[in-house]
């Protein structure tokens, strides 16, 4: 039950891909001169933080330390069965921040997003319907019942506070649906053509282009002798995080698209040059009805997320943000 309620709280629509700089700005802090905001951020508290201390402000909206602690607890509870608590103080090699510090910044970003979206909803007159509010409050009650008593007393967590958080997340989800519901998601038959491929990618610029081309040609020769495990070979040699994906007509890499859509199943391409570098493609599944449907769904989702990212970027211009230095100093 506990895991399920945590996921309900944190599984929001906020995979925005919007960069939010989290920097400390106390009561006397100044916003960058180049940033234009309509609603100035309220003061936040530094020094010793109590439950009611203001630690984040989005415009005139202030987030208390106890509200932050709810988010922090729900986030970390997802990992308590698989990670040792010491992991939050660990600093990975070649990194300047500990995992705990990164977690603080992630939680702060999420809170900022929630507050900005809530303000946008208010300005547009969008509210939760009675049944939506009832659902959010019911989930908050279930979550509250599952929290350890010691944790509630220590951090000042109340059912009313949880209800507020769940309602704000529900409203953010509603705003996402409002924005994405206005997106044109129609694709022509030609736009829907795609194939499932595995890719080896190496980035190249003008200075190292020929060197990278030769490297890829050597990899292509090696790949010819593979016996049915292109994925492993690609994983070991690509510079991309993703090996297998759908490539289709909406992709801007025209050389890659034209090559991939002309390939047969289990066929490997030669070296394909694109503006960002070079590719070698292996066709896992050529165009068919199921691939076309999957590609359509993927394209629709990408268009919707992009629309929401653009909307959020505009909303966020209306508010300056402050974050407590003391909060960011914690781990």
PDB file of C-alpha atoms in Angstrom:
ATOM      1  CA  UNK A   1       0.000   0.000   0.000  1.00  0.00           C
ATOM      2  CA  UNK A   2       2.771   2.432   0.949  1.00  0.00           C
ATOM      3  CA  UNK A   3       4.608   2.029  -2.370  1.00  0.00           C
ATOM      4  CA  UNK A   4       1.378   2.371  -4.320  1.00  0.00           C
ATOM      5  CA  UNK A   5       0.452   5.649  -2.617  1.00  0.00           C
ATOM      6  CA  UNK A   6       3.947   7.061  -3.044  1.00  0.00           C
ATOM      7  CA  UNK A   7       3.771   6.333  -6.746  1.00  0.00           C
ATOM      8  CA  UNK A   8       0.371   8.004  -6.942  1.00  0.00           C
ATOM      9  CA  UNK A   9       1.869  11.119  -5.386  1.00  0.00           C
ATOM     10  CA  UNK A  10       5.041  11.263  -7.449  1.00  0.00           C
ATOM     11  CA  UNK A  11       3.820   9.836 -10.766  1.00  0.00           C
ATOM     12  CA  UNK A  12       2.874  13.237 -12.111  1.00  0.00           C
ATOM     13  CA  UNK A  13       2.959  14.623 -15.609  1.00  0.00           C
ATOM     14  CA  UNK A  14       6.081  16.629 -14.926  1.00  0.00           C
ATOM     15  CA  UNK A  15       8.649  14.980 -17.169  1.00  0.00           C
ATOM     16  CA  UNK A  16       9.100  18.421 -18.651  1.00  0.00           C
ATOM     17  CA  UNK A  17      12.673  18.389 -19.762  1.00  0.00           C
ATOM     18  CA  UNK A  18      12.624  22.073 -18.778  1.00  0.00           C
ATOM     19  CA  UNK A  19      15.853  23.266 -17.213  1.00  0.00           C
ATOM     20  CA  UNK A  20      15.281  24.996 -13.899  1.00  0.00           C
ATOM     21  CA  UNK A  21      18.378  26.426 -12.282  1.00  0.00           C
ATOM     22  CA  UNK A  22      18.333  25.791  -8.553  1.00  0.00           C
ATOM     23  CA  UNK A  23      20.469  28.379  -6.805  1.00  0.00           C
ATOM     24  CA  UNK A  24      20.319  29.779  -3.314  1.00  0.00           C
ATOM     25  CA  UNK A  25      18.728  33.165  -2.907  1.00  0.00           C
ATOM     26  CA  UNK A  26      17.960  34.360   0.610  1.00  0.00           C
ATOM     27  CA  UNK A  27      16.090  37.355   1.956  1.00  0.00           C
ATOM     28  CA  UNK A  28      18.540  39.779   0.417  1.00  0.00           C
ATOM     29  CA  UNK A  29      19.377  37.746  -2.696  1.00  0.00           C
ATOM     30  CA  UNK A  30      18.970  39.234  -6.137  1.00  0.00           C
ATOM     31  CA  UNK A  31      17.668  37.623  -9.309  1.00  0.00           C
ATOM     32  CA  UNK A  32      19.885  37.772 -12.429  1.00  0.00           C
ATOM     33  CA  UNK A  33      19.409  41.068 -14.254  1.00  0.00           C
ATOM     34  CA  UNK A  34      18.721  39.253 -17.535  1.00  0.00           C
ATOM     35  CA  UNK A  35      15.715  37.439 -16.072  1.00  0.00           C
ATOM     36  CA  UNK A  36      12.391  39.197 -16.543  1.00  0.00           C
ATOM     37  CA  UNK A  37       9.618  38.310 -14.097  1.00  0.00           C
ATOM     38  CA  UNK A  38       6.206  39.788 -13.374  1.00  0.00           C
ATOM     39  CA  UNK A  39       5.785  38.489  -9.822  1.00  0.00           C
ATOM     40  CA  UNK A  40       8.780  38.867  -7.549  1.00  0.00           C
ATOM     41  CA  UNK A  41       9.677  36.005  -5.241  1.00  0.00           C
ATOM     42  CA  UNK A  42       8.855  36.319  -1.561  1.00  0.00           C
ATOM     43  CA  UNK A  43      11.620  36.101   1.027  1.00  0.00           C
ATOM     44  CA  UNK A  44      12.814  32.705   2.245  1.00  0.00           C
ATOM     45  CA  UNK A  45      14.529  31.760   5.502  1.00  0.00           C
ATOM     46  CA  UNK A  46      18.155  30.858   6.100  1.00  0.00           C
ATOM     47  CA  UNK A  47      19.952  29.661   9.190  1.00  0.00           C
ATOM     48  CA  UNK A  48      18.284  27.035  11.360  1.00  0.00           C
ATOM     49  CA  UNK A  49      15.127  25.770   9.646  1.00  0.00           C
ATOM     50  CA  UNK A  50      11.950  24.905  11.519  1.00  0.00           C
ATOM     51  CA  UNK A  51       8.825  23.207  10.160  1.00  0.00           C
ATOM     52  CA  UNK A  52       7.217  26.533   9.260  1.00  0.00           C
ATOM     53  CA  UNK A  53      10.318  28.146   7.748  1.00  0.00           C
ATOM     54  CA  UNK A  54       9.921  29.308   4.158  1.00  0.00           C
ATOM     55  CA  UNK A  55      12.445  27.439   2.012  1.00  0.00           C
ATOM     56  CA  UNK A  56      11.214  27.961  -1.563  1.00  0.00           C
ATOM     57  CA  UNK A  57       9.175  30.780  -3.046  1.00  0.00           C
ATOM     58  CA  UNK A  58       7.647  30.947  -6.503  1.00  0.00           C
ATOM     59  CA  UNK A  59       6.448  34.484  -6.873  1.00  0.00           C
ATOM     60  CA  UNK A  60       4.507  35.256  -3.701  1.00  0.00           C
ATOM     61  CA  UNK A  61       3.783  31.568  -3.045  1.00  0.00           C
ATOM     62  CA  UNK A  62       5.917  30.254  -0.180  1.00  0.00           C
ATOM     63  CA  UNK A  63       6.747  26.584   0.403  1.00  0.00           C
ATOM     64  CA  UNK A  64       7.442  25.663   4.025  1.00  0.00           C
ATOM     65  CA  UNK A  65      10.140  23.313   5.221  1.00  0.00           C
ATOM     66  CA  UNK A  66       7.538  20.767   6.349  1.00  0.00           C
ATOM     67  CA  UNK A  67       5.996  20.720   2.854  1.00  0.00           C
ATOM     68  CA  UNK A  68       9.452  20.185   1.360  1.00  0.00           C
ATOM     69  CA  UNK A  69      10.051  17.338   3.838  1.00  0.00           C
ATOM     70  CA  UNK A  70       6.932  15.542   2.581  1.00  0.00           C
ATOM     71  CA  UNK A  71       8.300  15.547  -0.959  1.00  0.00           C
ATOM     72  CA  UNK A  72      11.742  14.531   0.272  1.00  0.00           C
ATOM     73  CA  UNK A  73      10.343  11.625   2.287  1.00  0.00           C
ATOM     74  CA  UNK A  74       8.100  10.350  -0.503  1.00  0.00           C
ATOM     75  CA  UNK A  75      10.960  10.479  -2.981  1.00  0.00           C
ATOM     76  CA  UNK A  76      13.472   8.673  -0.776  1.00  0.00           C
ATOM     77  CA  UNK A  77      10.924   6.078   0.362  1.00  0.00           C
ATOM     78  CA  UNK A  78      10.836   4.716  -3.169  1.00  0.00           C
ATOM     79  CA  UNK A  79      14.427   3.528  -2.749  1.00  0.00           C
ATOM     80  CA  UNK A  80      14.592   2.445   0.895  1.00  0.00           C
ATOM     81  CA  UNK A  81      14.204  -1.251   0.033  1.00  0.00           C
ATOM     82  CA  UNK A  82      16.979  -1.248  -2.578  1.00  0.00           C
ATOM     83  CA  UNK A  83      19.455   1.398  -1.389  1.00  0.00           C
ATOM     84  CA  UNK A  84      21.349   1.836   1.850  1.00  0.00           C
ATOM     85  CA  UNK A  85      20.613   5.124   3.614  1.00  0.00           C
ATOM     86  CA  UNK A  86      24.326   5.991   3.370  1.00  0.00           C
ATOM     87  CA  UNK A  87      23.905   6.388  -0.402  1.00  0.00           C
ATOM     88  CA  UNK A  88      22.593   9.930   0.073  1.00  0.00           C
ATOM     89  CA  UNK A  89      25.955  11.123   1.435  1.00  0.00           C
ATOM     90  CA  UNK A  90      27.963   9.414  -1.320  1.00  0.00           C
ATOM     91  CA  UNK A  91      29.657  11.603  -3.921  1.00  0.00           C
ATOM     92  CA  UNK A  92      30.342   9.729  -7.188  1.00  0.00           C
ATOM     93  CA  UNK A  93      33.844   9.998  -8.692  1.00  0.00           C
ATOM     94  CA  UNK A  94      34.375  13.147 -10.773  1.00  0.00           C
ATOM     95  CA  UNK A  95      31.196  14.683  -9.361  1.00  0.00           C
ATOM     96  CA  UNK A  96      31.038  17.752  -7.124  1.00  0.00           C
ATOM     97  CA  UNK A  97      27.696  17.008  -5.479  1.00  0.00           C
ATOM     98  CA  UNK A  98      26.614  14.068  -3.354  1.00  0.00           C
ATOM     99  CA  UNK A  99      23.628  11.993  -4.387  1.00  0.00           C
ATOM    100  CA  UNK A 100      21.734  13.537  -1.473  1.00  0.00           C
ATOM    101  CA  UNK A 101      22.478  17.045  -2.730  1.00  0.00           C
ATOM    102  CA  UNK A 102      21.265  16.127  -6.206  1.00  0.00           C
ATOM    103  CA  UNK A 103      18.113  14.670  -4.650  1.00  0.00           C
ATOM    104  CA  UNK A 104      17.438  17.952  -2.833  1.00  0.00           C
ATOM    105  CA  UNK A 105      17.725  19.873  -6.087  1.00  0.00           C
ATOM    106  CA  UNK A 106      15.459  17.390  -7.890  1.00  0.00           C
ATOM    107  CA  UNK A 107      12.788  17.779  -5.208  1.00  0.00           C
ATOM    108  CA  UNK A 108      13.080  21.572  -5.334  1.00  0.00           C
ATOM    109  CA  UNK A 109      12.656  21.517  -9.123  1.00  0.00           C
ATOM    110  CA  UNK A 110       9.552  19.371  -8.809  1.00  0.00           C
ATOM    111  CA  UNK A 111       8.059  21.708  -6.214  1.00  0.00           C
ATOM    112  CA  UNK A 112       8.783  24.749  -8.388  1.00  0.00           C
ATOM    113  CA  UNK A 113       7.105  23.088 -11.358  1.00  0.00           C
ATOM    114  CA  UNK A 114       4.035  22.177  -9.328  1.00  0.00           C
ATOM    115  CA  UNK A 115       3.675  25.736  -8.017  1.00  0.00           C
ATOM    116  CA  UNK A 116       4.157  27.358 -11.426  1.00  0.00           C
ATOM    117  CA  UNK A 117       1.561  25.069 -12.995  1.00  0.00           C
ATOM    118  CA  UNK A 118      -0.836  25.766 -10.134  1.00  0.00           C
ATOM    119  CA  UNK A 119      -0.466  29.504 -10.693  1.00  0.00           C
ATOM    120  CA  UNK A 120      -1.070  29.059 -14.411  1.00  0.00           C
ATOM    121  CA  UNK A 121      -4.216  27.060 -13.658  1.00  0.00           C
ATOM    122  CA  UNK A 122      -5.496  29.773 -11.329  1.00  0.00           C
ATOM    123  CA  UNK A 123      -4.862  32.489 -13.916  1.00  0.00           C
ATOM    124  CA  UNK A 124      -6.857  30.481 -16.468  1.00  0.00           C
ATOM    125  CA  UNK A 125      -9.681  29.679 -14.071  1.00  0.00           C
ATOM    126  CA  UNK A 126      -8.990  25.940 -14.175  1.00  0.00           C
ATOM    127  CA  UNK A 127      -9.891  24.059 -10.998  1.00  0.00           C
ATOM    128  CA  UNK A 128     -10.452  20.496  -9.859  1.00  0.00           C
ATOM    129  CA  UNK A 129     -13.972  19.218 -10.253  1.00  0.00           C
ATOM    130  CA  UNK A 130     -15.641  17.800  -7.135  1.00  0.00           C
ATOM    131  CA  UNK A 131     -14.911  14.188  -8.128  1.00  0.00           C
ATOM    132  CA  UNK A 132     -11.282  15.002  -8.954  1.00  0.00           C
ATOM    133  CA  UNK A 133     -10.774  16.681  -5.585  1.00  0.00           C
ATOM    134  CA  UNK A 134     -12.449  13.751  -3.852  1.00  0.00           C
ATOM    135  CA  UNK A 135     -10.112  11.286  -5.572  1.00  0.00           C
ATOM    136  CA  UNK A 136      -7.030  13.314  -4.623  1.00  0.00           C
ATOM    137  CA  UNK A 137      -8.163  13.610  -1.005  1.00  0.00           C
ATOM    138  CA  UNK A 138      -8.919   9.881  -0.808  1.00  0.00           C
ATOM    139  CA  UNK A 139      -5.426   9.046  -2.051  1.00  0.00           C
ATOM    140  CA  UNK A 140      -3.970  11.510   0.467  1.00  0.00           C
ATOM    141  CA  UNK A 141      -5.873   9.810   3.289  1.00  0.00           C
ATOM    142  CA  UNK A 142      -4.533   6.409   2.275  1.00  0.00           C
ATOM    143  CA  UNK A 143      -1.004   7.776   2.065  1.00  0.00           C
ATOM    144  CA  UNK A 144      -1.336   9.479   5.469  1.00  0.00           C
ATOM    145  CA  UNK A 145      -2.553   6.246   7.083  1.00  0.00           C
ATOM    146  CA  UNK A 146       0.547   4.445   5.818  1.00  0.00           C
ATOM    147  CA  UNK A 147       3.111   6.950   7.133  1.00  0.00           C
ATOM    148  CA  UNK A 148       5.125   6.111  10.258  1.00  0.00           C
ATOM    149  CA  UNK A 149       3.832   8.015  13.296  1.00  0.00           C
ATOM    150  CA  UNK A 150       7.363   9.041  14.243  1.00  0.00           C
ATOM    151  CA  UNK A 151       7.919  10.583  10.821  1.00  0.00           C
ATOM    152  CA  UNK A 152       4.672  12.555  10.961  1.00  0.00           C
ATOM    153  CA  UNK A 153       5.506  13.993  14.383  1.00  0.00           C
ATOM    154  CA  UNK A 154       9.122  14.723  13.511  1.00  0.00           C
ATOM    155  CA  UNK A 155       8.373  16.608  10.283  1.00  0.00           C
ATOM    156  CA  UNK A 156       4.959  18.035  11.120  1.00  0.00           C
ATOM    157  CA  UNK A 157       3.196  16.095   8.373  1.00  0.00           C
ATOM    158  CA  UNK A 158      -0.583  16.409   8.549  1.00  0.00           C
ATOM    159  CA  UNK A 159      -3.406  14.975   6.507  1.00  0.00           C
ATOM    160  CA  UNK A 160      -4.367  18.476   5.385  1.00  0.00           C
ATOM    161  CA  UNK A 161      -0.854  19.063   4.062  1.00  0.00           C
ATOM    162  CA  UNK A 162      -0.887  15.760   2.186  1.00  0.00           C
ATOM    163  CA  UNK A 163      -4.311  16.605   0.746  1.00  0.00           C
ATOM    164  CA  UNK A 164      -2.951  19.923  -0.484  1.00  0.00           C
ATOM    165  CA  UNK A 165      -0.012  18.206  -2.184  1.00  0.00           C
ATOM    166  CA  UNK A 166      -2.158  15.524  -3.801  1.00  0.00           C
ATOM    167  CA  UNK A 167      -4.658  18.118  -5.028  1.00  0.00           C
ATOM    168  CA  UNK A 168      -1.883  20.236  -6.523  1.00  0.00           C
ATOM    169  CA  UNK A 169      -0.511  17.205  -8.380  1.00  0.00           C
ATOM    170  CA  UNK A 170      -3.980  16.338  -9.622  1.00  0.00           C
ATOM    171  CA  UNK A 171      -4.394  19.891 -10.871  1.00  0.00           C
ATOM    172  CA  UNK A 172      -1.005  19.708 -12.636  1.00  0.00           C
ATOM    173  CA  UNK A 173      -2.160  16.548 -14.357  1.00  0.00           C
ATOM    174  CA  UNK A 174      -5.363  18.312 -15.412  1.00  0.00           C
ATOM    175  CA  UNK A 175      -3.372  21.230 -16.826  1.00  0.00           C
ATOM    176  CA  UNK A 176      -1.253  18.792 -18.796  1.00  0.00           C
ATOM    177  CA  UNK A 177      -4.402  17.262 -20.271  1.00  0.00           C
ATOM    178  CA  UNK A 178      -5.830  20.692 -21.090  1.00  0.00           C
ATOM    179  CA  UNK A 179      -2.691  21.759 -22.959  1.00  0.00           C
ATOM    180  CA  UNK A 180      -2.060  18.483 -24.758  1.00  0.00           C
ATOM    181  CA  UNK A 181      -5.711  18.136 -25.671  1.00  0.00           C
ATOM    182  CA  UNK A 182      -5.255  21.094 -28.000  1.00  0.00           C
ATOM    183  CA  UNK A 183      -2.372  19.499 -29.920  1.00  0.00           C
ATOM    184  CA  UNK A 184      -2.956  18.409 -33.513  1.00  0.00           C
ATOM    185  CA  UNK A 185      -2.048  14.723 -33.411  1.00  0.00           C
ATOM    186  CA  UNK A 186      -3.050  13.727 -36.932  1.00  0.00           C
ATOM    187  CA  UNK A 187      -0.364  12.056 -39.032  1.00  0.00           C
ATOM    188  CA  UNK A 188      -0.545  11.131 -42.697  1.00  0.00           C
ATOM    189  CA  UNK A 189       0.189   7.600 -43.820  1.00  0.00           C
ATOM    190  CA  UNK A 190       3.566   8.679 -45.166  1.00  0.00           C
ATOM    191  CA  UNK A 191       4.496  10.421 -41.917  1.00  0.00           C
ATOM    192  CA  UNK A 192       3.740   7.218 -40.007  1.00  0.00           C
ATOM    193  CA  UNK A 193       6.252   5.007 -41.791  1.00  0.00           C
ATOM    194  CA  UNK A 194       8.948   3.770 -39.437  1.00  0.00           C
ATOM    195  CA  UNK A 195      11.166   0.816 -38.599  1.00  0.00           C
ATOM    196  CA  UNK A 196      12.642  -0.588 -35.402  1.00  0.00           C
ATOM    197  CA  UNK A 197      16.414  -0.439 -35.539  1.00  0.00           C
ATOM    198  CA  UNK A 198      19.526  -0.772 -33.431  1.00  0.00           C
ATOM    199  CA  UNK A 199      22.101   1.955 -33.948  1.00  0.00           C
ATOM    200  CA  UNK A 200      25.779   2.583 -33.452  1.00  0.00           C
ATOM    201  CA  UNK A 201      26.438   6.309 -33.270  1.00  0.00           C
ATOM    202  CA  UNK A 202      29.630   8.343 -33.146  1.00  0.00           C
ATOM    203  CA  UNK A 203      29.545  12.125 -32.981  1.00  0.00           C
ATOM    204  CA  UNK A 204      31.681  14.079 -35.421  1.00  0.00           C
ATOM    205  CA  UNK A 205      32.458  17.678 -36.270  1.00  0.00           C
ATOM    206  CA  UNK A 206      34.474  19.312 -38.997  1.00  0.00           C
ATOM    207  CA  UNK A 207      37.787  18.755 -37.244  1.00  0.00           C
ATOM    208  CA  UNK A 208      37.494  15.027 -36.550  1.00  0.00           C
ATOM    209  CA  UNK A 209      35.017  14.011 -39.245  1.00  0.00           C
ATOM    210  CA  UNK A 210      37.337  11.886 -41.345  1.00  0.00           C
ATOM    211  CA  UNK A 211      38.848  10.225 -38.299  1.00  0.00           C
ATOM    212  CA  UNK A 212      35.401   9.249 -37.023  1.00  0.00           C
ATOM    213  CA  UNK A 213      34.360   8.086 -40.472  1.00  0.00           C
ATOM    214  CA  UNK A 214      37.300   5.690 -40.534  1.00  0.00           C
ATOM    215  CA  UNK A 215      36.459   4.443 -37.044  1.00  0.00           C
ATOM    216  CA  UNK A 216      32.883   3.722 -38.116  1.00  0.00           C
ATOM    217  CA  UNK A 217      33.987   1.978 -41.282  1.00  0.00           C
ATOM    218  CA  UNK A 218      36.195  -0.274 -39.168  1.00  0.00           C
ATOM    219  CA  UNK A 219      33.238  -1.005 -36.863  1.00  0.00           C
ATOM    220  CA  UNK A 220      31.061  -1.806 -39.863  1.00  0.00           C
ATOM    221  CA  UNK A 221      33.621  -4.371 -41.019  1.00  0.00           C
ATOM    222  CA  UNK A 222      33.726  -5.930 -37.562  1.00  0.00           C
ATOM    223  CA  UNK A 223      29.943  -6.030 -37.408  1.00  0.00           C
ATOM    224  CA  UNK A 224      29.767  -8.074 -40.607  1.00  0.00           C
ATOM    225  CA  UNK A 225      31.322 -11.011 -38.764  1.00  0.00           C
ATOM    226  CA  UNK A 226      28.846 -10.906 -35.859  1.00  0.00           C
ATOM    227  CA  UNK A 227      26.752 -13.965 -35.251  1.00  0.00           C
ATOM    228  CA  UNK A 228      23.371 -12.628 -34.236  1.00  0.00           C
ATOM    229  CA  UNK A 229      24.242 -10.207 -31.417  1.00  0.00           C
ATOM    230  CA  UNK A 230      24.373  -6.769 -32.950  1.00  0.00           C
ATOM    231  CA  UNK A 231      22.788  -5.206 -29.848  1.00  0.00           C
ATOM    232  CA  UNK A 232      25.700  -6.144 -27.579  1.00  0.00           C
ATOM    233  CA  UNK A 233      28.206  -4.924 -30.153  1.00  0.00           C
ATOM    234  CA  UNK A 234      26.295  -1.663 -30.547  1.00  0.00           C
ATOM    235  CA  UNK A 235      26.048  -1.135 -26.790  1.00  0.00           C
ATOM    236  CA  UNK A 236      29.813  -1.513 -26.474  1.00  0.00           C
ATOM    237  CA  UNK A 237      30.608   0.878 -29.314  1.00  0.00           C
ATOM    238  CA  UNK A 238      27.932   3.551 -29.466  1.00  0.00           C
ATOM    239  CA  UNK A 239      28.115   7.018 -27.947  1.00  0.00           C
ATOM    240  CA  UNK A 240      24.344   7.180 -27.517  1.00  0.00           C
ATOM    241  CA  UNK A 241      22.437   6.157 -24.393  1.00  0.00           C
ATOM    242  CA  UNK A 242      19.851   4.413 -26.553  1.00  0.00           C
ATOM    243  CA  UNK A 243      20.658   1.525 -28.871  1.00  0.00           C
ATOM    244  CA  UNK A 244      17.228   0.330 -30.036  1.00  0.00           C
ATOM    245  CA  UNK A 245      14.568   2.769 -31.199  1.00  0.00           C
ATOM    246  CA  UNK A 246      12.014   3.594 -33.854  1.00  0.00           C
ATOM    247  CA  UNK A 247      13.227   5.715 -36.758  1.00  0.00           C
ATOM    248  CA  UNK A 248      10.599   7.197 -39.038  1.00  0.00           C
ATOM    249  CA  UNK A 249       9.588   9.925 -41.424  1.00  0.00           C
ATOM    250  CA  UNK A 250       9.284  12.621 -38.759  1.00  0.00           C
ATOM    251  CA  UNK A 251      12.946  12.238 -37.874  1.00  0.00           C
ATOM    252  CA  UNK A 252      15.116  15.100 -39.133  1.00  0.00           C
ATOM    253  CA  UNK A 253      18.036  12.750 -39.907  1.00  0.00           C
ATOM    254  CA  UNK A 254      16.979  12.283 -43.527  1.00  0.00           C
ATOM    255  CA  UNK A 255      19.903  10.101 -44.618  1.00  0.00           C
ATOM    256  CA  UNK A 256      19.295   7.727 -41.733  1.00  0.00           C
ATOM    257  CA  UNK A 257      15.544   7.655 -42.388  1.00  0.00           C
ATOM    258  CA  UNK A 258      15.901   6.962 -46.105  1.00  0.00           C
ATOM    259  CA  UNK A 259      18.362   4.147 -45.435  1.00  0.00           C
ATOM    260  CA  UNK A 260      16.402   2.534 -42.604  1.00  0.00           C
ATOM    261  CA  UNK A 261      13.055   2.534 -44.404  1.00  0.00           C
ATOM    262  CA  UNK A 262      14.611   0.720 -47.346  1.00  0.00           C
ATOM    263  CA  UNK A 263      16.132  -2.082 -45.260  1.00  0.00           C
ATOM    264  CA  UNK A 264      14.952  -5.668 -44.836  1.00  0.00           C
ATOM    265  CA  UNK A 265      14.688  -7.429 -41.494  1.00  0.00           C
ATOM    266  CA  UNK A 266      18.087  -8.355 -39.988  1.00  0.00           C
ATOM    267  CA  UNK A 267      19.902  -6.299 -42.616  1.00  0.00           C
ATOM    268  CA  UNK A 268      22.800  -4.074 -41.565  1.00  0.00           C
ATOM    269  CA  UNK A 269      23.596  -0.792 -43.247  1.00  0.00           C
ATOM    270  CA  UNK A 270      26.906   0.694 -44.160  1.00  0.00           C
ATOM    271  CA  UNK A 271      28.141   3.910 -42.554  1.00  0.00           C
ATOM    272  CA  UNK A 272      25.494   6.638 -42.725  1.00  0.00           C
ATOM    273  CA  UNK A 273      26.584  10.274 -42.498  1.00  0.00           C
ATOM    274  CA  UNK A 274      24.408  12.817 -40.739  1.00  0.00           C
ATOM    275  CA  UNK A 275      24.921  16.393 -39.554  1.00  0.00           C
ATOM    276  CA  UNK A 276      25.620  15.222 -35.985  1.00  0.00           C
ATOM    277  CA  UNK A 277      27.935  12.348 -36.882  1.00  0.00           C
ATOM    278  CA  UNK A 278      27.845   8.822 -38.282  1.00  0.00           C
ATOM    279  CA  UNK A 279      25.500   5.862 -37.840  1.00  0.00           C
ATOM    280  CA  UNK A 280      25.416   2.142 -38.511  1.00  0.00           C
ATOM    281  CA  UNK A 281      21.902   0.689 -38.472  1.00  0.00           C
ATOM    282  CA  UNK A 282      20.629  -2.846 -37.988  1.00  0.00           C
ATOM    283  CA  UNK A 283      16.990  -3.442 -38.919  1.00  0.00           C
ATOM    284  CA  UNK A 284      15.162  -5.386 -36.209  1.00  0.00           C
ATOM    285  CA  UNK A 285      11.686  -4.932 -37.662  1.00  0.00           C
ATOM    286  CA  UNK A 286      10.814  -3.151 -40.919  1.00  0.00           C
ATOM    287  CA  UNK A 287       7.669  -1.112 -41.444  1.00  0.00           C
ATOM    288  CA  UNK A 288       4.440  -2.975 -40.674  1.00  0.00           C
ATOM    289  CA  UNK A 289       1.042  -2.149 -39.190  1.00  0.00           C
ATOM    290  CA  UNK A 290       2.097  -2.626 -35.553  1.00  0.00           C
ATOM    291  CA  UNK A 291       5.252  -0.523 -35.994  1.00  0.00           C
ATOM    292  CA  UNK A 292       3.235   2.209 -37.677  1.00  0.00           C
ATOM    293  CA  UNK A 293       0.755   2.275 -34.778  1.00  0.00           C
ATOM    294  CA  UNK A 294       3.554   2.369 -32.201  1.00  0.00           C
ATOM    295  CA  UNK A 295       5.321   5.141 -34.087  1.00  0.00           C
ATOM    296  CA  UNK A 296       2.114   7.171 -34.285  1.00  0.00           C
ATOM    297  CA  UNK A 297       1.638   6.868 -30.519  1.00  0.00           C
ATOM    298  CA  UNK A 298       5.256   7.828 -29.903  1.00  0.00           C
ATOM    299  CA  UNK A 299       5.008  10.835 -32.221  1.00  0.00           C
ATOM    300  CA  UNK A 300       1.783  11.986 -30.579  1.00  0.00           C
ATOM    301  CA  UNK A 301       3.323  11.725 -27.118  1.00  0.00           C
ATOM    302  CA  UNK A 302       6.403  13.661 -28.203  1.00  0.00           C
ATOM    303  CA  UNK A 303       4.251  16.425 -29.701  1.00  0.00           C
ATOM    304  CA  UNK A 304       2.178  16.615 -26.530  1.00  0.00           C
ATOM    305  CA  UNK A 305       5.207  16.751 -24.242  1.00  0.00           C
ATOM    306  CA  UNK A 306       6.775  19.444 -26.443  1.00  0.00           C
ATOM    307  CA  UNK A 307       3.554  21.478 -26.301  1.00  0.00           C
ATOM    308  CA  UNK A 308       3.500  21.261 -22.516  1.00  0.00           C
ATOM    309  CA  UNK A 309       7.191  22.139 -22.289  1.00  0.00           C
ATOM    310  CA  UNK A 310       6.557  25.248 -24.373  1.00  0.00           C
ATOM    311  CA  UNK A 311       3.525  26.207 -22.278  1.00  0.00           C
ATOM    312  CA  UNK A 312       5.449  25.712 -19.034  1.00  0.00           C
ATOM    313  CA  UNK A 313       8.355  27.784 -20.334  1.00  0.00           C
ATOM    314  CA  UNK A 314       5.953  30.677 -20.911  1.00  0.00           C
ATOM    315  CA  UNK A 315       4.212  30.284 -17.546  1.00  0.00           C
ATOM    316  CA  UNK A 316       7.496  30.207 -15.649  1.00  0.00           C
ATOM    317  CA  UNK A 317       8.540  33.579 -17.097  1.00  0.00           C
ATOM    318  CA  UNK A 318       5.918  35.203 -14.896  1.00  0.00           C
ATOM    319  CA  UNK A 319       7.547  34.340 -11.560  1.00  0.00           C
ATOM    320  CA  UNK A 320      10.924  34.738  -9.935  1.00  0.00           C
ATOM    321  CA  UNK A 321      12.106  31.979  -7.628  1.00  0.00           C
ATOM    322  CA  UNK A 322      14.084  31.925  -4.377  1.00  0.00           C
ATOM    323  CA  UNK A 323      15.525  28.897  -2.602  1.00  0.00           C
ATOM    324  CA  UNK A 324      16.916  28.863   0.923  1.00  0.00           C
ATOM    325  CA  UNK A 325      20.693  28.544   1.097  1.00  0.00           C
ATOM    326  CA  UNK A 326      20.265  26.483   4.248  1.00  0.00           C
ATOM    327  CA  UNK A 327      18.034  24.001   2.420  1.00  0.00           C
ATOM    328  CA  UNK A 328      20.506  23.524  -0.415  1.00  0.00           C
ATOM    329  CA  UNK A 329      23.307  23.028   2.116  1.00  0.00           C
ATOM    330  CA  UNK A 330      21.547  20.029   3.666  1.00  0.00           C
ATOM    331  CA  UNK A 331      22.125  16.423   2.618  1.00  0.00           C
TER     332      UNK A 331
END
